[in-house]
Short mmCIF file of C-alpha atoms in Angstrom, two decimals:
data_model
loop_
_atom_site.label_atom_id
_atom_site.label_comp_id
_atom_site.label_asym_id
_atom_site.label_seq_id
_atom_site.Cartn_x
_atom_site.Cartn_y
_atom_site.Cartn_z
CA MET A 1 -9.35 -34.55 -121.15
CA GLY A 2 -8.76 -30.99 -119.60
CA ASN A 3 -12.02 -29.95 -120.52
CA PHE A 4 -13.79 -32.80 -119.01
CA GLU A 5 -11.65 -32.05 -115.81
CA ALA A 6 -12.33 -28.01 -115.39
CA GLY A 7 -16.11 -29.28 -116.54
CA GLN A 8 -16.06 -31.74 -113.00
CA LYS A 9 -14.53 -28.76 -110.91
CA MET A 10 -17.24 -26.54 -111.95
CA ASN A 11 -19.98 -28.67 -110.95
CA VAL A 12 -18.06 -29.30 -107.61
CA TYR A 13 -18.50 -25.66 -107.18
CA ILE A 14 -21.84 -25.37 -108.17
CA MET A 15 -22.86 -27.95 -105.77
CA ALA A 16 -20.85 -26.45 -102.47
CA GLY A 17 -22.58 -23.35 -103.37
CA PHE A 18 -25.95 -24.82 -104.05
CA THR A 19 -25.87 -26.77 -100.43
CA VAL A 20 -24.80 -23.44 -98.80
CA ILE A 21 -27.64 -21.40 -99.85
CA ILE A 22 -30.04 -24.49 -98.91
CA CYS A 23 -28.69 -24.41 -95.41
CA ALA A 24 -28.79 -20.75 -95.05
CA ILE A 25 -32.53 -21.00 -96.20
CA LEU A 26 -33.51 -23.73 -93.82
CA HIS A 27 -31.54 -21.93 -90.84
CA PHE A 28 -33.56 -18.88 -91.34
CA LEU A 29 -36.84 -20.55 -91.17
CA TYR A 30 -35.82 -22.56 -88.23
CA LYS A 31 -35.19 -19.29 -86.67
CA THR A 32 -37.96 -17.50 -87.83
CA ILE A 33 -40.48 -20.30 -86.54
CA PHE A 34 -39.20 -21.29 -83.24
CA ARG A 35 -38.20 -18.00 -82.50
CA ASN A 36 -41.73 -16.92 -82.45
CA ARG A 37 -42.63 -20.01 -80.25
CA LYS A 38 -40.05 -19.27 -77.78
CA CYS A 39 -41.42 -15.33 -77.36
CA GLU A 40 -44.71 -16.92 -76.97
CA ALA A 41 -44.05 -18.95 -74.07
CA GLN A 42 -41.85 -16.50 -72.25
CA ASN A 43 -44.97 -13.64 -72.44
CA ALA A 44 -47.13 -16.48 -71.32
CA GLU A 45 -45.29 -17.21 -68.42
CA THR A 46 -44.24 -13.89 -67.41
CA GLU A 47 -48.40 -12.97 -67.85
CA SER A 48 -48.77 -16.08 -65.20
CA VAL A 49 -46.14 -15.10 -62.56
CA THR A 50 -47.36 -11.43 -62.82
CA GLU A 51 -50.56 -12.53 -61.77
CA ALA A 52 -49.70 -15.08 -59.21
CA LEU A 53 -47.33 -11.90 -57.30
CA THR A 54 -50.36 -9.55 -57.54
CA ASP A 55 -52.65 -12.32 -56.41
CA SER A 56 -50.64 -13.19 -53.51
CA THR A 57 -49.53 -10.01 -52.15
CA THR A 58 -51.37 -10.37 -49.01
CA GLU A 59 -49.57 -14.10 -48.20
CA SER A 60 -46.29 -14.42 -46.15
CA THR A 61 -44.30 -16.25 -48.86
CA THR A 62 -44.37 -15.60 -52.87
CA THR A 63 -43.61 -18.10 -55.48
CA GLU A 64 -40.18 -18.27 -56.77
CA ASN A 65 -39.48 -18.48 -60.61
CA ARG A 66 -36.08 -19.70 -61.93
CA PRO A 67 -34.81 -17.94 -65.36
CA ILE A 68 -34.88 -19.65 -68.60
CA GLY A 69 -31.65 -18.88 -69.71
CA LYS A 70 -28.55 -18.02 -67.65
CA ASN A 71 -28.18 -15.32 -70.61
CA LYS A 72 -31.48 -14.43 -71.47
CA LYS A 73 -32.85 -10.77 -71.31
CA ARG A 74 -35.70 -10.44 -68.86
CA THR A 75 -39.07 -8.88 -70.29
CA ALA A 76 -39.98 -5.66 -68.86
CA TRP A 77 -43.06 -6.60 -66.07
CA LYS A 78 -46.03 -4.68 -65.96
CA THR A 79 -46.78 -4.12 -62.97
CA LYS A 80 -44.60 -2.88 -59.98
CA THR A 81 -44.09 -4.95 -56.96
CA GLU A 82 -43.24 -3.47 -53.65
CA PHE A 83 -41.66 -5.87 -50.83
CA SER A 84 -42.56 -4.83 -47.62
CA HIS A 85 -41.48 -7.93 -45.52
CA PRO A 86 -39.10 -7.13 -42.95
CA TRP A 87 -36.33 -9.73 -44.45
CA LEU A 88 -36.56 -8.28 -47.92
CA LEU A 89 -36.42 -4.68 -46.91
CA LYS A 90 -33.24 -5.73 -45.00
CA ASN A 91 -31.51 -7.45 -47.69
CA LEU A 92 -32.80 -4.47 -50.07
CA LYS A 93 -31.17 -1.73 -47.70
CA GLY A 94 -29.63 1.24 -50.10
CA HIS A 95 -32.28 0.40 -53.39
CA PRO A 96 -34.04 3.73 -53.84
CA GLY A 97 -36.39 2.53 -56.43
CA THR A 98 -39.32 0.29 -56.18
CA VAL A 99 -38.64 -3.35 -56.49
CA LEU A 100 -39.67 -5.03 -59.80
CA LEU A 101 -38.16 -8.29 -59.57
CA MET A 102 -36.50 -10.73 -56.94
CA ASP A 103 -34.89 -14.30 -57.79
CA PHE A 104 -32.27 -16.14 -57.62
CA SER A 105 -29.06 -16.43 -59.74
CA ALA A 106 -28.28 -19.76 -61.76
CA ASN A 107 -26.04 -21.22 -59.24
CA GLY A 108 -29.06 -20.51 -56.33
CA LYS A 109 -26.31 -18.81 -54.16
CA PHE A 110 -26.78 -15.33 -54.62
CA MET A 111 -30.12 -13.46 -54.32
CA ALA A 112 -30.61 -10.97 -57.64
CA ALA A 113 -32.62 -7.89 -57.31
CA THR A 114 -34.02 -5.49 -59.93
CA CYS A 115 -35.29 -2.13 -59.43
CA ASN A 116 -35.93 1.04 -61.13
CA GLU A 117 -34.91 4.51 -59.79
CA THR A 118 -37.48 6.56 -58.19
CA ASP A 119 -38.19 10.14 -58.86
CA ALA A 120 -36.39 11.39 -55.44
CA ALA A 121 -33.17 12.81 -56.04
CA VAL A 122 -30.27 10.61 -54.74
CA ASP A 123 -27.24 12.30 -53.01
CA PRO A 124 -24.15 10.46 -54.65
CA ALA A 125 -22.16 11.65 -51.70
CA SER A 126 -24.30 10.27 -49.12
CA ALA A 127 -24.51 7.14 -51.10
CA ALA A 128 -20.59 6.59 -52.16
CA ALA A 129 -20.32 7.41 -47.69
CA ARG A 130 -22.47 4.25 -46.95
CA ARG A 131 -20.70 2.55 -49.26
CA ARG A 132 -17.13 3.33 -47.97
CA ARG A 133 -18.14 3.28 -44.40
CA PRO A 134 -15.92 0.34 -43.05
CA ARG A 135 -17.95 -2.39 -41.16
CA ASP A 136 -18.28 -2.44 -37.36
CA ARG A 137 -16.82 -5.87 -36.11
CA ARG A 138 -16.84 -4.82 -32.92
CA ARG A 139 -18.73 -6.73 -30.58
CA PRO A 140 -22.09 -4.87 -29.53
CA PRO A 141 -21.99 -3.77 -25.77
CA ALA A 142 -23.89 -5.78 -23.35
CA ALA A 143 -27.41 -4.69 -22.63
CA SER A 144 -28.07 -3.27 -19.37
CA PRO A 145 -30.00 -5.89 -17.46
CA THR A 146 -33.97 -5.27 -16.93
CA PRO A 147 -35.38 -3.59 -13.98
CA SER A 148 -37.01 -6.67 -11.51
CA THR A 149 -39.12 -6.73 -8.78
CA PRO A 150 -38.79 -9.97 -6.69
CA GLN A 151 -42.39 -11.52 -6.14
CA ARG A 152 -44.05 -10.14 -2.81
CA ILE A 153 -44.87 -13.00 -0.14
CA SER A 154 -47.00 -12.86 2.89
CA THR A 155 -45.61 -10.94 6.17
CA GLU A 156 -45.74 -14.46 8.25
CA GLU A 157 -43.56 -15.94 5.45
CA LEU A 158 -41.09 -13.40 5.13
CA VAL A 159 -40.25 -12.97 8.76
CA GLU A 160 -39.48 -16.90 9.15
CA ALA A 161 -37.45 -16.72 6.25
CA LEU A 162 -35.61 -13.45 7.81
CA ARG A 163 -35.25 -15.01 11.36
CA PRO A 164 -31.72 -16.43 10.66
CA HIS A 165 -30.36 -13.04 9.10
CA LEU A 166 -31.05 -11.42 12.27
CA LEU A 167 -28.05 -9.26 13.30
CA SER A 168 -26.37 -10.56 16.93
CA PRO A 169 -25.70 -8.28 19.46
CA LYS A 170 -22.26 -8.42 18.56
CA ARG A 171 -22.39 -8.28 15.16
CA MET A 172 -24.83 -4.81 15.78
CA TRP A 173 -21.69 -3.77 18.03
CA ALA A 174 -19.12 -4.45 15.59
CA LEU A 175 -20.93 -2.31 12.83
CA GLY A 176 -21.65 0.48 14.95
CA TYR A 177 -25.40 0.11 15.86
CA PRO A 178 -26.85 1.91 19.26
CA LEU A 179 -27.12 -0.65 22.21
CA GLU A 180 -28.80 0.33 25.60
CA ILE A 181 -26.14 0.92 28.26
CA GLU A 182 -28.73 -0.77 30.58
CA PRO A 183 -31.99 -2.03 30.51
CA ASN A 184 -35.06 0.70 30.53
CA SER A 185 -32.84 3.45 30.09
CA SER A 186 -33.02 6.29 27.54
CA LYS A 187 -29.11 5.94 26.98
CA ALA A 188 -27.08 4.37 24.50
CA VAL A 189 -23.61 3.90 23.63
CA VAL A 190 -21.83 3.30 19.96
CA TYR A 191 -18.62 1.86 18.84
CA ILE A 192 -17.26 3.42 15.79
CA ASN A 193 -14.89 1.69 13.63
CA PRO A 194 -12.30 3.61 11.90
CA PRO A 195 -13.06 4.74 8.40
CA PRO A 196 -11.22 2.40 6.16
CA ARG A 197 -10.37 5.48 3.80
CA PRO A 198 -6.48 5.41 2.79
CA LYS A 199 -4.61 8.57 3.87
CA PRO A 200 -2.17 9.80 1.61
CA LEU A 201 1.37 10.10 3.08
CA GLN A 202 2.23 13.14 5.25
CA ILE A 203 5.77 14.68 4.73
CA THR A 204 6.52 16.48 8.43
CA SER A 205 8.27 19.92 7.73
CA PHE A 206 10.30 21.79 10.27
CA ASP A 207 9.87 25.32 10.84
CA VAL A 208 13.54 27.10 11.53
CA ASN A 209 12.20 29.91 13.31
CA ALA A 210 10.96 27.90 15.78
CA PRO A 211 12.29 28.74 19.34
CA GLU A 212 14.08 25.52 20.17
CA PHE A 213 16.18 26.32 16.74
CA VAL A 214 16.85 29.78 17.40
CA PRO A 215 20.25 30.26 18.58
CA GLY A 216 20.48 31.58 22.18
CA CYS A 217 16.97 30.34 23.45
CA SER A 218 17.46 28.77 26.80
CA GLN A 219 15.08 25.83 27.97
CA ASN A 220 13.92 27.80 30.39
CA ASP A 221 12.28 30.67 28.31
CA SER A 222 8.50 31.17 27.46
CA GLY A 223 8.79 29.99 23.78
CA ARG A 224 6.41 28.11 22.58
CA GLY A 225 8.21 25.01 21.35
CA SER A 226 10.95 25.20 24.76
CA TRP A 227 11.24 22.71 26.97
CA GLY A 228 10.55 24.01 29.91
CA SER A 229 7.71 26.06 28.60
CA THR A 230 4.22 26.74 30.12
CA PRO A 231 1.13 26.84 28.19
CA ARG A 232 0.04 30.32 26.58
CA SER A 233 -2.92 31.63 28.21
CA GLU A 234 -6.03 31.01 26.47
CA SER A 235 -9.67 32.65 26.67
CA ASP A 236 -12.43 30.99 28.58
CA GLU A 237 -13.96 30.50 24.99
CA GLU A 238 -11.16 28.60 23.43
CA ALA A 239 -10.63 26.81 26.45
CA ASP A 240 -13.74 25.18 26.73
CA ALA A 241 -13.95 24.15 22.56
CA VAL A 242 -14.04 20.54 21.44
CA GLU A 243 -11.62 19.40 18.53
CA HIS A 244 -13.83 17.51 15.77
CA LEU A 245 -12.37 15.68 12.74
CA CYS A 246 -13.93 16.97 9.51
CA VAL A 247 -15.79 14.16 7.83
CA ARG A 248 -15.08 15.46 4.07
CA CYS A 249 -11.17 16.67 3.94
CA ASP A 250 -10.36 14.90 7.47
CA LYS A 251 -8.55 18.25 8.86
CA MET A 252 -9.16 19.12 12.81
CA PHE A 253 -11.39 22.06 13.84
CA ARG A 254 -12.58 23.43 16.99
CA MET A 255 -15.93 24.27 17.89
CA THR A 256 -17.43 25.44 21.41
CA LYS A 257 -20.03 23.62 23.19
CA ASP A 258 -22.39 26.08 21.85
CA GLY A 259 -21.93 25.11 18.19
CA GLU A 260 -19.83 28.22 17.53
CA TYR A 261 -16.33 27.79 15.58
CA VAL A 262 -12.93 29.19 17.14
CA VAL A 263 -11.45 29.90 13.62
CA GLU A 264 -14.39 29.96 10.35
CA GLN A 265 -12.32 27.87 7.90
CA SER A 266 -13.35 27.19 4.46
CA CYS A 267 -13.58 23.38 3.48
CA VAL A 268 -11.82 21.88 0.50
CA TYR A 269 -12.82 18.46 -0.49
CA HIS A 270 -13.74 15.55 -2.45
CA TRP A 271 -17.28 14.02 -2.33
CA GLY A 272 -16.44 11.20 -4.53
CA ARG A 273 -15.20 7.99 -3.70
CA ILE A 274 -12.01 6.38 -3.61
CA SER A 275 -11.70 4.39 -6.88
CA GLY A 276 -9.35 1.23 -7.01
CA ASP A 277 -6.56 2.98 -8.87
CA SER A 278 -6.45 5.40 -5.76
CA ARG A 279 -8.33 8.17 -7.26
CA HIS A 280 -11.48 10.15 -6.58
CA THR A 281 -14.44 9.13 -8.53
CA CYS A 282 -15.46 13.19 -8.67
CA CYS A 283 -12.61 14.32 -10.75
CA SER A 284 -10.25 11.38 -11.32
CA ALA A 285 -8.03 13.31 -9.16
CA PRO A 286 -4.96 11.16 -7.76
CA LEU A 287 -5.12 10.38 -3.65
CA GLY A 288 -3.98 13.25 -1.83
CA SER A 289 -4.43 16.08 -4.21
CA LYS A 290 -6.34 19.38 -3.73
CA GLY A 291 -10.22 19.08 -3.52
CA CYS A 292 -12.49 20.11 -6.30
CA SER A 293 -15.18 21.51 -3.83
CA THR A 294 -15.70 24.09 -1.26
CA ALA A 295 -18.16 24.19 0.94
CA ARG A 296 -18.25 27.22 3.93
CA PHE A 297 -17.83 25.00 6.94
CA HIS A 298 -16.04 22.15 8.07
CA VAL A 299 -18.59 19.61 8.93
CA TRP A 300 -18.24 16.33 11.47
CA SER A 301 -20.87 13.49 12.31
CA GLY A 302 -21.67 13.80 15.69
CA THR A 303 -19.37 10.15 16.89
CA LYS A 304 -15.59 10.12 16.40
CA PRO A 305 -13.80 6.67 16.09
CA GLY A 306 -14.20 4.75 18.81
CA MET A 307 -16.37 4.39 22.02
CA ASN A 308 -19.12 6.83 21.82
CA GLY A 309 -21.25 7.70 24.98
CA PRO A 310 -23.20 7.52 27.04
CA LEU A 311 -25.65 9.18 24.27
CA GLU A 312 -29.38 10.47 25.70
CA GLY A 313 -32.70 11.03 23.99
CA TYR A 314 -33.05 7.14 22.73
CA VAL A 315 -36.10 5.38 22.68
CA ARG A 316 -37.24 1.56 22.59
CA ALA A 317 -40.52 -0.01 21.74
CA ARG A 318 -41.69 -2.31 24.62
CA SER A 319 -44.68 -4.38 23.24
CA PRO A 320 -44.72 -6.51 20.22
CA ARG A 321 -46.72 -5.43 17.23
CA GLY A 322 -45.13 -7.83 14.48
CA GLY A 323 -44.57 -6.91 11.14
CA VAL A 324 -41.30 -6.29 8.50
CA TYR A 325 -40.71 -2.66 7.44
CA ALA A 326 -38.19 -0.88 5.07
CA VAL A 327 -36.67 2.07 6.65
CA ASP A 328 -34.34 4.70 5.07
CA THR A 329 -32.87 8.25 6.16
CA GLU A 330 -31.82 11.59 4.69
CA MET A 331 -29.51 13.57 7.10
CA CYS A 332 -27.99 17.13 6.97
CA TYR A 333 -25.24 18.49 9.17
CA THR A 334 -25.71 20.66 12.10
CA THR A 335 -23.48 22.40 14.63
CA GLY A 336 -24.28 18.82 16.74
CA GLY A 337 -23.43 16.40 13.89
CA LEU A 338 -25.58 14.51 11.18
CA GLU A 339 -29.04 15.19 12.36
CA LEU A 340 -32.42 13.60 10.40
CA ALA A 341 -34.03 15.52 7.84
CA SER A 342 -36.16 13.17 6.16
CA ILE A 343 -37.69 9.70 6.65
CA ALA A 344 -39.34 7.21 4.64
CA VAL A 345 -40.66 3.71 5.83
CA ILE A 346 -41.83 0.82 3.61
CA ALA A 347 -43.97 -2.32 4.31
CA ALA A 348 -42.92 -5.66 2.96
CA ASP A 349 -45.76 -5.39 0.38
CA GLY A 350 -44.13 -2.28 -1.19
CA ARG A 351 -46.48 0.01 0.07
CA LEU A 352 -45.57 3.47 2.06
CA VAL A 353 -46.42 3.26 5.43
CA TYR A 354 -44.99 6.69 6.84
CA ARG A 355 -42.88 9.45 5.39
CA SER A 356 -42.18 13.12 6.46
CA LEU A 357 -39.59 15.72 6.98
CA VAL A 358 -37.80 16.23 10.41
CA LYS A 359 -36.81 19.90 11.48
CA PRO A 360 -33.54 19.66 13.26
CA SER A 361 -32.78 20.84 16.73
CA SER A 362 -29.53 22.68 15.76
CA GLN A 363 -28.38 25.03 13.24
CA VAL A 364 -28.01 23.70 10.05
CA LEU A 365 -24.63 24.26 8.54
CA ASP A 366 -24.75 22.47 5.28
CA HIS A 367 -28.15 20.74 3.78
CA ASN A 368 -25.69 17.88 2.03
CA THR A 369 -27.97 18.35 -0.75
CA ARG A 370 -26.00 16.55 -3.05
CA PHE A 371 -26.35 13.13 -1.08
CA SER A 372 -29.84 13.80 1.24
CA GLY A 373 -31.68 15.90 -1.58
CA ILE A 374 -32.84 18.23 1.23
CA ARG A 375 -33.16 21.82 0.01
CA PRO A 376 -33.65 25.14 2.52
CA ARG A 377 -37.23 25.26 1.33
CA ASP A 378 -37.76 21.65 2.72
CA LEU A 379 -36.47 22.44 5.99
CA ALA A 380 -38.86 25.40 5.94
CA ARG A 381 -41.65 23.55 5.64
CA ALA A 382 -41.04 20.99 8.13
CA THR A 383 -43.19 20.94 11.21
CA LYS A 384 -42.64 17.75 12.93
CA THR A 385 -39.16 17.40 15.43
CA LEU A 386 -37.20 14.24 16.00
CA ARG A 387 -39.48 13.68 18.83
CA ASP A 388 -42.72 13.54 17.06
CA VAL A 389 -41.14 11.55 14.38
CA GLN A 390 -40.13 8.80 17.60
CA ASN A 391 -43.66 8.79 18.50
CA ASP A 392 -45.31 8.20 15.01
CA ILE A 393 -42.54 5.15 14.34
CA LEU A 394 -43.22 3.62 17.93
CA GLY A 395 -46.92 3.53 16.71
CA PHE A 396 -46.53 0.34 14.44
CA VAL A 397 -42.93 -0.65 15.27
CA GLY A 398 -43.04 -3.42 18.13
CA SER A 399 -40.10 -4.97 20.05
CA ASP A 400 -40.53 -7.95 17.34
CA THR A 401 -41.22 -5.96 14.06
CA ILE A 402 -38.34 -6.76 11.66
CA LEU A 403 -36.35 -3.64 10.21
CA VAL A 404 -34.69 -3.50 6.91
CA GLY A 405 -32.25 -1.34 5.45
CA HIS A 406 -28.63 -0.54 4.09
CA ALA A 407 -26.22 0.36 6.59
CA LEU A 408 -29.23 0.50 8.98
CA GLU A 409 -27.05 1.85 12.05
CA ASN A 410 -26.94 5.26 10.56
CA ASP A 411 -30.67 5.71 10.28
CA LEU A 412 -31.51 4.14 13.93
CA ARG A 413 -28.70 6.65 15.38
CA ALA A 414 -29.79 9.50 13.37
CA LEU A 415 -33.82 8.04 14.80
CA LYS A 416 -32.02 8.01 17.96
CA LEU A 417 -34.21 4.24 18.23
CA LEU A 418 -32.82 1.40 19.94
CA HIS A 419 -33.80 -2.10 18.43
CA SER A 420 -32.66 -5.65 17.99
CA ALA A 421 -34.38 -7.02 15.16
CA VAL A 422 -32.54 -5.64 12.36
CA VAL A 423 -31.56 -7.18 9.12
CA ASP A 424 -29.22 -5.12 7.07
CA THR A 425 -28.23 -5.56 3.23
CA CYS A 426 -24.26 -4.92 3.95
CA ALA A 427 -24.38 -8.32 5.89
CA LEU A 428 -26.63 -10.24 3.19
CA TYR A 429 -24.35 -9.42 0.68
CA PRO A 430 -20.92 -8.48 1.59
CA HIS A 431 -17.72 -7.13 0.49
CA SER A 432 -15.83 -9.49 -1.48
CA ARG A 433 -12.70 -7.90 0.35
CA GLY A 434 -14.52 -8.42 3.68
CA PHE A 435 -15.33 -6.02 6.66
CA PRO A 436 -15.05 -3.37 6.89
CA LEU A 437 -15.71 -2.44 3.19
CA ARG A 438 -19.12 -2.31 2.13
CA ARG A 439 -20.74 -2.78 -1.02
CA SER A 440 -23.22 0.38 -1.76
CA LEU A 441 -26.80 0.12 -2.55
CA ARG A 442 -26.51 2.07 -5.97
CA ALA A 443 -24.15 -1.39 -6.92
CA LEU A 444 -26.35 -4.05 -5.24
CA SER A 445 -29.36 -2.62 -7.18
CA GLU A 446 -28.19 -2.30 -10.56
CA GLU A 447 -26.09 -5.90 -10.74
CA LEU A 448 -28.80 -7.80 -8.63
CA LEU A 449 -32.29 -6.24 -9.54
CA GLY A 450 -31.03 -4.24 -12.57
CA ARG A 451 -32.30 -0.91 -11.22
CA SER A 452 -30.34 2.53 -11.40
CA VAL A 453 -31.23 4.40 -7.73
CA GLN A 454 -29.04 7.21 -6.85
CA ARG A 455 -28.58 8.57 -9.74
CA SER A 456 -30.34 12.01 -9.76
CA SER A 457 -28.45 15.10 -9.90
CA SER A 458 -31.17 16.42 -6.86
CA GLY A 459 -30.04 13.98 -4.51
CA HIS A 460 -30.99 10.48 -2.67
CA SER A 461 -34.77 9.83 -2.09
CA PRO A 462 -35.73 7.65 0.93
CA LEU A 463 -38.55 6.02 -0.55
CA GLU A 464 -36.24 4.53 -4.00
CA ASP A 465 -33.84 3.52 -1.35
CA ALA A 466 -36.19 1.77 1.11
CA ARG A 467 -38.05 -0.15 -1.69
CA ALA A 468 -34.52 -1.29 -2.84
CA ALA A 469 -33.45 -2.57 0.47
CA MET A 470 -36.69 -4.29 0.72
CA ASP A 471 -36.50 -5.86 -2.97
CA LEU A 472 -32.89 -6.97 -2.35
CA VAL A 473 -33.83 -8.95 1.01
CA LEU A 474 -37.04 -10.47 -1.12
CA LEU A 475 -34.52 -11.69 -3.84
CA LYS A 476 -32.25 -12.97 -0.85
CA VAL A 477 -35.35 -15.33 0.58
CA HIS A 478 -36.37 -16.55 -3.15
CA SER A 479 -32.95 -17.58 -3.85
CA GLU A 480 -32.47 -19.26 -0.58
CA ARG A 481 -35.73 -20.98 -1.30
CA ALA A 482 -34.73 -21.87 -4.77
CA GLN A 483 -31.63 -23.45 -3.18
CA ARG A 484 -33.31 -25.56 -0.53
CA PRO A 485 -34.96 -28.38 -2.54
CA ARG A 486 -31.44 -29.17 -4.06
CA ALA A 487 -30.05 -29.82 -0.92
CA THR A 488 -32.87 -32.01 0.44
CA ASN A 489 -32.51 -33.79 -2.59
CA GLN A 490 -29.12 -34.62 -1.88
CA LEU A 491 -29.29 -35.70 1.34
CA SER A 492 -30.57 -38.97 0.39
CA ILE A 493 -27.38 -39.64 -1.59
CA LEU A 494 -25.19 -38.73 1.06
CA GLN A 495 -27.25 -40.84 3.81
CA PRO A 496 -25.27 -43.81 4.67
CA TYR A 497 -27.04 -47.15 3.61
CA ASP A 498 -29.49 -48.78 6.32
CA PRO A 499 -30.82 -52.37 6.01
CA LEU A 500 -33.43 -51.88 7.89
CA ILE A 501 -34.98 -48.56 6.30
CA SER A 502 -34.44 -50.06 2.90
CA SER A 503 -36.13 -53.66 3.72
CA ALA A 504 -39.11 -51.21 4.80
#
């Protein structure tokens, strides 16, 4: 009995071992046969994909092939493929080698790329710096508007469109335009508004050495500050002197009628405007601080706040000639104030009509090159006088000609020209805080035309400023024309219902 049980157990062990050996043999045969078939299929598929990629290099898209298995190794590509599409280059930024394969992962969400390193050496420090560079999440700055030029229209249409914008005599008087005293006269009168610039608080100081503060001085003495004193004696030259206000540093200075300074003093001033936070734009210094620029002399504009006149030497066109012209002038400081130094006239179609340098009649004190662009060598070759320029201007400007400009009253005063048909861009585009504040030509050009003017370090150009003024006027005309059909369509809605008109 015991031998029988031992023989049974031995048979079981032999059968189990034999079964394991058979399974191992079958597994080996299965892997050997089917693995060769799979390798052949993968090789055939790889060759077909390679041929398809090489044949479609000129096409915009390539065939996508999904890998057979997620964890299967890819076979080496026989030929290298260069991906030159901008989208591929953007997504493969940073890869130094030639791209061999581009496909999607098994989940279809991430792009996988395979590339080989080239022979070129790659700086690991620069690569690490690029990887560590933080992403700039700030909003990119707004692109500057593209410079635009309004569409040109015929002169007749422009004249009709500008008639509602002609300045009235009352408006011209308030803006400082020269107006004739009486008809057929060469004398004009100008009213100048006080400048809107804020002035710093001035602290009054007392002189303790003044006669009125010295003990023992009676009121009948001849002291300069005593009550009963008489004016000190002055020379005839000082008696004929006229007091002027310097337009740059706001200080008073005296000049004789011949244009000579009683006391020569240097002018320390700020050439920039005053910003909204009460700082000078030239050096960002607060209002009331010492100037950042120095000039040899004090200068004045030739006029004073309030009534000025009668002023002689003015001319006026007598016969009609039609047309629309943009005018801009540049001036320099002389002993007689601001005088004409350069002029440019532009027609409605943008062509240059007239341009000339002008020789001032008085002695030049400051060429004002920062703003006028006039240099001593320019005036040295100038041959025309103000009278010559007036004759030239009246050759094509008539009594009905519309003159366009920015702050045109300054140009007409420099030209000594009386004209009533004017269109001023300061009035077309008023300041948000109202008169007497005005928007500069530079700000209007940048905002509405997308054009940068008066940015040159060599000064302003009268030709550039005249064209900018003409384009601003054309832009206003086009905007009004575009709004006119909308207003016409709304009239029918606002009109009351009339049964007679409706039945007809």
